[in-house]
Amino acid sequence: MINQFIDERRVPRKRTSMTIRPDYLQRAKELGINTSAAAEQGVGDAIHKAETAKWIEENREAIKTANDWVAANELPLAGKRLF
């Protein structure tokens, strides 16, 4: 899991190459978008999405068990709600 509390300014970067659609690159330049930062954000988002999907799959049985229990028994403090 990626640590969201790291000071991004202090994280070292690694040079890499990538391919990108030429029209995207041109529009990014015209709009002043830092393509390295945008790519990094996109990769970070993809990692988060994949980790979330993996966690859900790994915990699918426990989630179903908990949901089934609540459906059968209601939430433990449901009667104490003020709304």
PDB file of N, CA and C in Angstrom:
ATOM      1  N   MET A   1       0.844  -1.179   0.000  1.00  0.00           N
ATOM      2  CA  MET A   1       0.000   0.000   0.000  1.00  0.00           C
ATOM      3  C   MET A   1       0.890   1.244   0.000  1.00  0.00           C
ATOM      4  N   ILE A   2       0.488   2.241  -0.716  1.00  0.00           N
ATOM      5  CA  ILE A   2       1.254   3.472  -0.814  1.00  0.00           C
ATOM      6  C   ILE A   2       0.985   4.333   0.411  1.00  0.00           C
ATOM      7  N   ASN A   3       2.056   4.888   0.979  1.00  0.00           N
ATOM      8  CA  ASN A   3       1.927   5.713   2.177  1.00  0.00           C
ATOM      9  C   ASN A   3       1.486   7.112   1.776  1.00  0.00           C
ATOM     10  N   GLN A   4       0.289   7.497   2.193  1.00  0.00           N
ATOM     11  CA  GLN A   4      -0.258   8.793   1.824  1.00  0.00           C
ATOM     12  C   GLN A   4       0.277   9.938   2.675  1.00  0.00           C
ATOM     13  N   PHE A   5       1.090   9.621   3.682  1.00  0.00           N
ATOM     14  CA  PHE A   5       1.585  10.650   4.591  1.00  0.00           C
ATOM     15  C   PHE A   5       3.025  11.058   4.293  1.00  0.00           C
ATOM     16  N   ILE A   6       3.589  10.572   3.201  1.00  0.00           N
ATOM     17  CA  ILE A   6       4.956  10.910   2.822  1.00  0.00           C
ATOM     18  C   ILE A   6       4.980  12.310   2.212  1.00  0.00           C
ATOM     19  N   ASP A   7       5.997  13.079   2.548  1.00  0.00           N
ATOM     20  CA  ASP A   7       6.187  14.395   1.951  1.00  0.00           C
ATOM     21  C   ASP A   7       6.656  14.185   0.512  1.00  0.00           C
ATOM     22  N   GLU A   8       5.790  14.426  -0.442  1.00  0.00           N
ATOM     23  CA  GLU A   8       6.076  14.154  -1.853  1.00  0.00           C
ATOM     24  C   GLU A   8       7.313  14.882  -2.358  1.00  0.00           C
ATOM     25  N   ARG A   9       7.636  16.028  -1.775  1.00  0.00           N
ATOM     26  CA  ARG A   9       8.803  16.786  -2.238  1.00  0.00           C
ATOM     27  C   ARG A   9      10.103  16.073  -1.909  1.00  0.00           C
ATOM     28  N   ARG A  10      10.078  15.154  -0.944  1.00  0.00           N
ATOM     29  CA  ARG A  10      11.301  14.483  -0.516  1.00  0.00           C
ATOM     30  C   ARG A  10      11.466  13.076  -1.083  1.00  0.00           C
ATOM     31  N   VAL A  11      10.485  12.598  -1.818  1.00  0.00           N
ATOM     32  CA  VAL A  11      10.571  11.251  -2.382  1.00  0.00           C
ATOM     33  C   VAL A  11      11.438  11.308  -3.635  1.00  0.00           C
ATOM     34  N   PRO A  12      12.499  10.492  -3.683  1.00  0.00           N
ATOM     35  CA  PRO A  12      13.323  10.502  -4.897  1.00  0.00           C
ATOM     36  C   PRO A  12      12.543   9.945  -6.084  1.00  0.00           C
ATOM     37  N   ARG A  13      12.875  10.419  -7.252  1.00  0.00           N
ATOM     38  CA  ARG A  13      12.219   9.966  -8.477  1.00  0.00           C
ATOM     39  C   ARG A  13      13.202   9.122  -9.280  1.00  0.00           C
ATOM     40  N   LYS A  14      12.675   8.237 -10.097  1.00  0.00           N
ATOM     41  CA  LYS A  14      13.480   7.396 -10.967  1.00  0.00           C
ATOM     42  C   LYS A  14      13.112   7.729 -12.404  1.00  0.00           C
ATOM     43  N   ARG A  15      14.115   7.990 -13.203  1.00  0.00           N
ATOM     44  CA  ARG A  15      13.888   8.313 -14.609  1.00  0.00           C
ATOM     45  C   ARG A  15      13.398   7.066 -15.337  1.00  0.00           C
ATOM     46  N   THR A  16      12.416   7.248 -16.193  1.00  0.00           N
ATOM     47  CA  THR A  16      11.868   6.159 -16.993  1.00  0.00           C
ATOM     48  C   THR A  16      11.398   6.728 -18.316  1.00  0.00           C
ATOM     49  N   SER A  17      11.060   5.870 -19.218  1.00  0.00           N
ATOM     50  CA  SER A  17      10.491   6.352 -20.484  1.00  0.00           C
ATOM     51  C   SER A  17       9.106   5.746 -20.627  1.00  0.00           C
ATOM     52  N   MET A  18       8.283   6.421 -21.388  1.00  0.00           N
ATOM     53  CA  MET A  18       6.938   5.925 -21.619  1.00  0.00           C
ATOM     54  C   MET A  18       6.478   6.402 -22.979  1.00  0.00           C
ATOM     55  N   THR A  19       5.438   5.782 -23.469  1.00  0.00           N
ATOM     56  CA  THR A  19       4.844   6.234 -24.719  1.00  0.00           C
ATOM     57  C   THR A  19       3.494   6.844 -24.381  1.00  0.00           C
ATOM     58  N   ILE A  20       3.133   7.834 -25.167  1.00  0.00           N
ATOM     59  CA  ILE A  20       1.880   8.534 -24.934  1.00  0.00           C
ATOM     60  C   ILE A  20       1.349   8.996 -26.293  1.00  0.00           C
ATOM     61  N   ARG A  21       0.043   9.090 -26.392  1.00  0.00           N
ATOM     62  CA  ARG A  21      -0.558   9.570 -27.635  1.00  0.00           C
ATOM     63  C   ARG A  21      -0.053  10.980 -27.932  1.00  0.00           C
ATOM     64  N   PRO A  22       0.356  11.231 -29.167  1.00  0.00           N
ATOM     65  CA  PRO A  22       0.884  12.558 -29.512  1.00  0.00           C
ATOM     66  C   PRO A  22      -0.108  13.693 -29.259  1.00  0.00           C
ATOM     67  N   ASP A  23      -1.399  13.453 -29.506  1.00  0.00           N
ATOM     68  CA  ASP A  23      -2.382  14.514 -29.279  1.00  0.00           C
ATOM     69  C   ASP A  23      -2.501  14.846 -27.790  1.00  0.00           C
ATOM     70  N   TYR A  24      -2.365  13.828 -26.924  1.00  0.00           N
ATOM     71  CA  TYR A  24      -2.379  14.090 -25.480  1.00  0.00           C
ATOM     72  C   TYR A  24      -1.165  14.923 -25.082  1.00  0.00           C
ATOM     73  N   LEU A  25      -0.018  14.552 -25.607  1.00  0.00           N
ATOM     74  CA  LEU A  25       1.203  15.272 -25.270  1.00  0.00           C
ATOM     75  C   LEU A  25       1.108  16.729 -25.715  1.00  0.00           C
ATOM     76  N   GLN A  26       0.607  16.956 -26.927  1.00  0.00           N
ATOM     77  CA  GLN A  26       0.463  18.315 -27.441  1.00  0.00           C
ATOM     78  C   GLN A  26      -0.488  19.136 -26.579  1.00  0.00           C
ATOM     79  N   ARG A  27      -1.661  18.573 -26.230  1.00  0.00           N
ATOM     80  CA  ARG A  27      -2.637  19.300 -25.405  1.00  0.00           C
ATOM     81  C   ARG A  27      -2.079  19.564 -24.019  1.00  0.00           C
ATOM     82  N   ALA A  28      -1.361  18.606 -23.464  1.00  0.00           N
ATOM     83  CA  ALA A  28      -0.757  18.796 -22.139  1.00  0.00           C
ATOM     84  C   ALA A  28       0.220  19.966 -22.173  1.00  0.00           C
ATOM     85  N   LYS A  29       1.044  20.029 -23.225  1.00  0.00           N
ATOM     86  CA  LYS A  29       1.993  21.137 -23.354  1.00  0.00           C
ATOM     87  C   LYS A  29       1.254  22.463 -23.481  1.00  0.00           C
ATOM     88  N   GLU A  30       0.212  22.485 -24.314  1.00  0.00           N
ATOM     89  CA  GLU A  30      -0.562  23.715 -24.508  1.00  0.00           C
ATOM     90  C   GLU A  30      -1.212  24.191 -23.212  1.00  0.00           C
ATOM     91  N   LEU A  31      -1.609  23.247 -22.374  1.00  0.00           N
ATOM     92  CA  LEU A  31      -2.297  23.589 -21.125  1.00  0.00           C
ATOM     93  C   LEU A  31      -1.345  23.733 -19.943  1.00  0.00           C
ATOM     94  N   GLY A  32      -0.061  23.541 -20.173  1.00  0.00           N
ATOM     95  CA  GLY A  32       0.924  23.690 -19.101  1.00  0.00           C
ATOM     96  C   GLY A  32       0.889  22.557 -18.087  1.00  0.00           C
ATOM     97  N   ILE A  33       0.467  21.378 -18.523  1.00  0.00           N
ATOM     98  CA  ILE A  33       0.398  20.230 -17.621  1.00  0.00           C
ATOM     99  C   ILE A  33       1.758  19.558 -17.553  1.00  0.00           C
ATOM    100  N   ASN A  34       2.222  19.311 -16.354  1.00  0.00           N
ATOM    101  CA  ASN A  34       3.458  18.573 -16.138  1.00  0.00           C
ATOM    102  C   ASN A  34       3.150  17.098 -16.382  1.00  0.00           C
ATOM    103  N   THR A  35       3.632  16.573 -17.514  1.00  0.00           N
ATOM    104  CA  THR A  35       3.266  15.199 -17.886  1.00  0.00           C
ATOM    105  C   THR A  35       3.857  14.170 -16.929  1.00  0.00           C
ATOM    106  N   SER A  36       5.014  14.439 -16.370  1.00  0.00           N
ATOM    107  CA  SER A  36       5.587  13.494 -15.396  1.00  0.00           C
ATOM    108  C   SER A  36       4.701  13.427 -14.157  1.00  0.00           C
ATOM    109  N   ALA A  37       4.278  14.579 -13.655  1.00  0.00           N
ATOM    110  CA  ALA A  37       3.414  14.602 -12.472  1.00  0.00           C
ATOM    111  C   ALA A  37       2.063  13.970 -12.779  1.00  0.00           C
ATOM    112  N   ALA A  38       1.525  14.244 -13.971  1.00  0.00           N
ATOM    113  CA  ALA A  38       0.237  13.672 -14.354  1.00  0.00           C
ATOM    114  C   ALA A  38       0.338  12.151 -14.485  1.00  0.00           C
ATOM    115  N   ALA A  39       1.429  11.675 -15.085  1.00  0.00           N
ATOM    116  CA  ALA A  39       1.632  10.226 -15.213  1.00  0.00           C
ATOM    117  C   ALA A  39       1.783   9.588 -13.846  1.00  0.00           C
ATOM    118  N   GLU A  40       2.537  10.236 -12.965  1.00  0.00           N
ATOM    119  CA  GLU A  40       2.718   9.711 -11.607  1.00  0.00           C
ATOM    120  C   GLU A  40       1.386   9.627 -10.873  1.00  0.00           C
ATOM    121  N   GLN A  41       0.563  10.647 -11.018  1.00  0.00           N
ATOM    122  CA  GLN A  41      -0.758  10.639 -10.393  1.00  0.00           C
ATOM    123  C   GLN A  41      -1.610   9.511 -10.959  1.00  0.00           C
ATOM    124  N   GLY A  42      -1.563   9.335 -12.271  1.00  0.00           N
ATOM    125  CA  GLY A  42      -2.329   8.268 -12.913  1.00  0.00           C
ATOM    126  C   GLY A  42      -1.888   6.883 -12.459  1.00  0.00           C
ATOM    127  N   VAL A  43      -0.583   6.687 -12.348  1.00  0.00           N
ATOM    128  CA  VAL A  43      -0.075   5.397 -11.867  1.00  0.00           C
ATOM    129  C   VAL A  43      -0.487   5.191 -10.417  1.00  0.00           C
ATOM    130  N   GLY A  44      -0.395   6.232  -9.612  1.00  0.00           N
ATOM    131  CA  GLY A  44      -0.823   6.134  -8.213  1.00  0.00           C
ATOM    132  C   GLY A  44      -2.295   5.774  -8.102  1.00  0.00           C
ATOM    133  N   ASP A  45      -3.126   6.392  -8.938  1.00  0.00           N
ATOM    134  CA  ASP A  45      -4.563   6.079  -8.945  1.00  0.00           C
ATOM    135  C   ASP A  45      -4.808   4.627  -9.355  1.00  0.00           C
ATOM    136  N   ALA A  46      -4.065   4.159 -10.367  1.00  0.00           N
ATOM    137  CA  ALA A  46      -4.217   2.774 -10.826  1.00  0.00           C
ATOM    138  C   ALA A  46      -3.794   1.789  -9.741  1.00  0.00           C
ATOM    139  N   ILE A  47      -2.722   2.116  -9.016  1.00  0.00           N
ATOM    140  CA  ILE A  47      -2.264   1.265  -7.909  1.00  0.00           C
ATOM    141  C   ILE A  47      -3.345   1.197  -6.836  1.00  0.00           C
ATOM    142  N   HIS A  48      -3.884   2.354  -6.473  1.00  0.00           N
ATOM    143  CA  HIS A  48      -4.928   2.390  -5.436  1.00  0.00           C
ATOM    144  C   HIS A  48      -6.140   1.562  -5.855  1.00  0.00           C
ATOM    145  N   LYS A  49      -6.565   1.704  -7.097  1.00  0.00           N
ATOM    146  CA  LYS A  49      -7.717   0.960  -7.595  1.00  0.00           C
ATOM    147  C   LYS A  49      -7.448  -0.543  -7.556  1.00  0.00           C
ATOM    148  N   ALA A  50      -6.251  -0.956  -7.987  1.00  0.00           N
ATOM    149  CA  ALA A  50      -5.903  -2.381  -8.000  1.00  0.00           C
ATOM    150  C   ALA A  50      -5.791  -2.935  -6.580  1.00  0.00           C
ATOM    151  N   GLU A  51      -5.201  -2.164  -5.668  1.00  0.00           N
ATOM    152  CA  GLU A  51      -5.083  -2.617  -4.277  1.00  0.00           C
ATOM    153  C   GLU A  51      -6.457  -2.731  -3.624  1.00  0.00           C
ATOM    154  N   THR A  52      -7.338  -1.795  -3.923  1.00  0.00           N
ATOM    155  CA  THR A  52      -8.695  -1.845  -3.373  1.00  0.00           C
ATOM    156  C   THR A  52      -9.430  -3.084  -3.876  1.00  0.00           C
ATOM    157  N   ALA A  53      -9.346  -3.341  -5.181  1.00  0.00           N
ATOM    158  CA  ALA A  53     -10.006  -4.516  -5.753  1.00  0.00           C
ATOM    159  C   ALA A  53      -9.434  -5.801  -5.159  1.00  0.00           C
ATOM    160  N   LYS A  54      -8.128  -5.844  -4.965  1.00  0.00           N
ATOM    161  CA  LYS A  54      -7.481  -7.020  -4.374  1.00  0.00           C
ATOM    162  C   LYS A  54      -7.966  -7.226  -2.942  1.00  0.00           C
ATOM    163  N   TRP A  55      -8.037  -6.135  -2.159  1.00  0.00           N
ATOM    164  CA  TRP A  55      -8.486  -6.243  -0.764  1.00  0.00           C
ATOM    165  C   TRP A  55      -9.928  -6.744  -0.709  1.00  0.00           C
ATOM    166  N   ILE A  56     -10.780  -6.195  -1.565  1.00  0.00           N
ATOM    167  CA  ILE A  56     -12.186  -6.621  -1.586  1.00  0.00           C
ATOM    168  C   ILE A  56     -12.276  -8.108  -1.916  1.00  0.00           C
ATOM    169  N   GLU A  57     -11.507  -8.548  -2.910  1.00  0.00           N
ATOM    170  CA  GLU A  57     -11.540  -9.964  -3.279  1.00  0.00           C
ATOM    171  C   GLU A  57     -11.030 -10.836  -2.132  1.00  0.00           C
ATOM    172  N   GLU A  58      -9.941 -10.433  -1.496  1.00  0.00           N
ATOM    173  CA  GLU A  58      -9.378 -11.207  -0.387  1.00  0.00           C
ATOM    174  C   GLU A  58     -10.314 -11.266   0.818  1.00  0.00           C
ATOM    175  N   ASN A  59     -11.156 -10.258   0.961  1.00  0.00           N
ATOM    176  CA  ASN A  59     -12.034 -10.172   2.123  1.00  0.00           C
ATOM    177  C   ASN A  59     -13.506 -10.381   1.785  1.00  0.00           C
ATOM    178  N   ARG A  60     -13.773 -10.856   0.579  1.00  0.00           N
ATOM    179  CA  ARG A  60     -15.150 -11.032   0.109  1.00  0.00           C
ATOM    180  C   ARG A  60     -15.980 -11.891   1.064  1.00  0.00           C
ATOM    181  N   GLU A  61     -15.434 -12.996   1.536  1.00  0.00           N
ATOM    182  CA  GLU A  61     -16.183 -13.896   2.416  1.00  0.00           C
ATOM    183  C   GLU A  61     -16.511 -13.216   3.751  1.00  0.00           C
ATOM    184  N   ALA A  62     -15.535 -12.511   4.326  1.00  0.00           N
ATOM    185  CA  ALA A  62     -15.778 -11.827   5.599  1.00  0.00           C
ATOM    186  C   ALA A  62     -16.807 -10.707   5.433  1.00  0.00           C
ATOM    187  N   ILE A  63     -16.730  -9.986   4.342  1.00  0.00           N
ATOM    188  CA  ILE A  63     -17.694  -8.912   4.077  1.00  0.00           C
ATOM    189  C   ILE A  63     -19.105  -9.493   3.940  1.00  0.00           C
ATOM    190  N   LYS A  64     -19.231 -10.602   3.206  1.00  0.00           N
ATOM    191  CA  LYS A  64     -20.539 -11.244   3.036  1.00  0.00           C
ATOM    192  C   LYS A  64     -21.071 -11.737   4.376  1.00  0.00           C
ATOM    193  N   THR A  65     -20.190 -12.344   5.178  1.00  0.00           N
ATOM    194  CA  THR A  65     -20.602 -12.834   6.496  1.00  0.00           C
ATOM    195  C   THR A  65     -21.111 -11.686   7.363  1.00  0.00           C
ATOM    196  N   ALA A  66     -20.381 -10.577   7.381  1.00  0.00           N
ATOM    197  CA  ALA A  66     -20.797  -9.420   8.172  1.00  0.00           C
ATOM    198  C   ALA A  66     -22.115  -8.849   7.665  1.00  0.00           C
ATOM    199  N   ASN A  67     -22.261  -8.732   6.362  1.00  0.00           N
ATOM    200  CA  ASN A  67     -23.502  -8.208   5.792  1.00  0.00           C
ATOM    201  C   ASN A  67     -24.682  -9.125   6.072  1.00  0.00           C
ATOM    202  N   ASP A  68     -24.454 -10.436   5.979  1.00  0.00           N
ATOM    203  CA  ASP A  68     -25.523 -11.392   6.290  1.00  0.00           C
ATOM    204  C   ASP A  68     -25.943 -11.283   7.754  1.00  0.00           C
ATOM    205  N   TRP A  69     -24.962 -11.126   8.641  1.00  0.00           N
ATOM    206  CA  TRP A  69     -25.269 -11.006  10.069  1.00  0.00           C
ATOM    207  C   TRP A  69     -26.112  -9.758  10.330  1.00  0.00           C
ATOM    208  N   VAL A  70     -25.728  -8.639   9.726  1.00  0.00           N
ATOM    209  CA  VAL A  70     -26.481  -7.392   9.911  1.00  0.00           C
ATOM    210  C   VAL A  70     -27.891  -7.540   9.332  1.00  0.00           C
ATOM    211  N   ALA A  71     -28.012  -8.193   8.181  1.00  0.00           N
ATOM    212  CA  ALA A  71     -29.336  -8.386   7.584  1.00  0.00           C
ATOM    213  C   ALA A  71     -30.233  -9.222   8.497  1.00  0.00           C
ATOM    214  N   ALA A  72     -29.647 -10.193   9.177  1.00  0.00           N
ATOM    215  CA  ALA A  72     -30.432 -11.064  10.054  1.00  0.00           C
ATOM    216  C   ALA A  72     -30.673 -10.451  11.428  1.00  0.00           C
ATOM    217  N   ASN A  73     -29.745  -9.647  11.927  1.00  0.00           N
ATOM    218  CA  ASN A  73     -29.802  -9.173  13.312  1.00  0.00           C
ATOM    219  C   ASN A  73     -29.910  -7.659  13.473  1.00  0.00           C
ATOM    220  N   GLU A  74     -29.830  -6.921  12.411  1.00  0.00           N
ATOM    221  CA  GLU A  74     -29.760  -5.457  12.413  1.00  0.00           C
ATOM    222  C   GLU A  74     -28.453  -5.007  13.051  1.00  0.00           C
ATOM    223  N   LEU A  75     -28.175  -3.727  12.918  1.00  0.00           N
ATOM    224  CA  LEU A  75     -26.972  -3.185  13.536  1.00  0.00           C
ATOM    225  C   LEU A  75     -27.115  -3.245  15.049  1.00  0.00           C
ATOM    226  N   PRO A  76     -26.033  -3.543  15.766  1.00  0.00           N
ATOM    227  CA  PRO A  76     -26.126  -3.713  17.222  1.00  0.00           C
ATOM    228  C   PRO A  76     -26.741  -2.526  17.957  1.00  0.00           C
ATOM    229  N   LEU A  77     -26.469  -1.322  17.536  1.00  0.00           N
ATOM    230  CA  LEU A  77     -26.978  -0.139  18.246  1.00  0.00           C
ATOM    231  C   LEU A  77     -28.046   0.600  17.431  1.00  0.00           C
ATOM    232  N   ALA A  78     -28.680  -0.077  16.510  1.00  0.00           N
ATOM    233  CA  ALA A  78     -29.667   0.571  15.643  1.00  0.00           C
ATOM    234  C   ALA A  78     -30.791   1.221  16.444  1.00  0.00           C
ATOM    235  N   GLY A  79     -31.172   0.628  17.569  1.00  0.00           N
ATOM    236  CA  GLY A  79     -32.250   1.176  18.376  1.00  0.00           C
ATOM    237  C   GLY A  79     -31.876   2.456  19.123  1.00  0.00           C
ATOM    238  N   LYS A  80     -30.594   2.772  19.159  1.00  0.00           N
ATOM    239  CA  LYS A  80     -30.112   3.969  19.863  1.00  0.00           C
ATOM    240  C   LYS A  80     -29.969   5.182  18.949  1.00  0.00           C
ATOM    241  N   ARG A  81     -30.216   4.993  17.659  1.00  0.00           N
ATOM    242  CA  ARG A  81     -30.075   6.088  16.721  1.00  0.00           C
ATOM    243  C   ARG A  81     -31.066   7.200  17.028  1.00  0.00           C
ATOM    244  N   LEU A  82     -30.636   8.427  16.823  1.00  0.00           N
ATOM    245  CA  LEU A  82     -31.501   9.580  17.021  1.00  0.00           C
ATOM    246  C   LEU A  82     -32.068  10.083  15.694  1.00  0.00           C
ATOM    247  N   PHE A  83     -31.766   9.412  14.617  1.00  0.00           N
ATOM    248  CA  PHE A  83     -32.270   9.841  13.309  1.00  0.00           C
ATOM    249  C   PHE A  83     -33.013   8.738  12.629  1.00  0.00           C
TER     250      PHE A  83
END
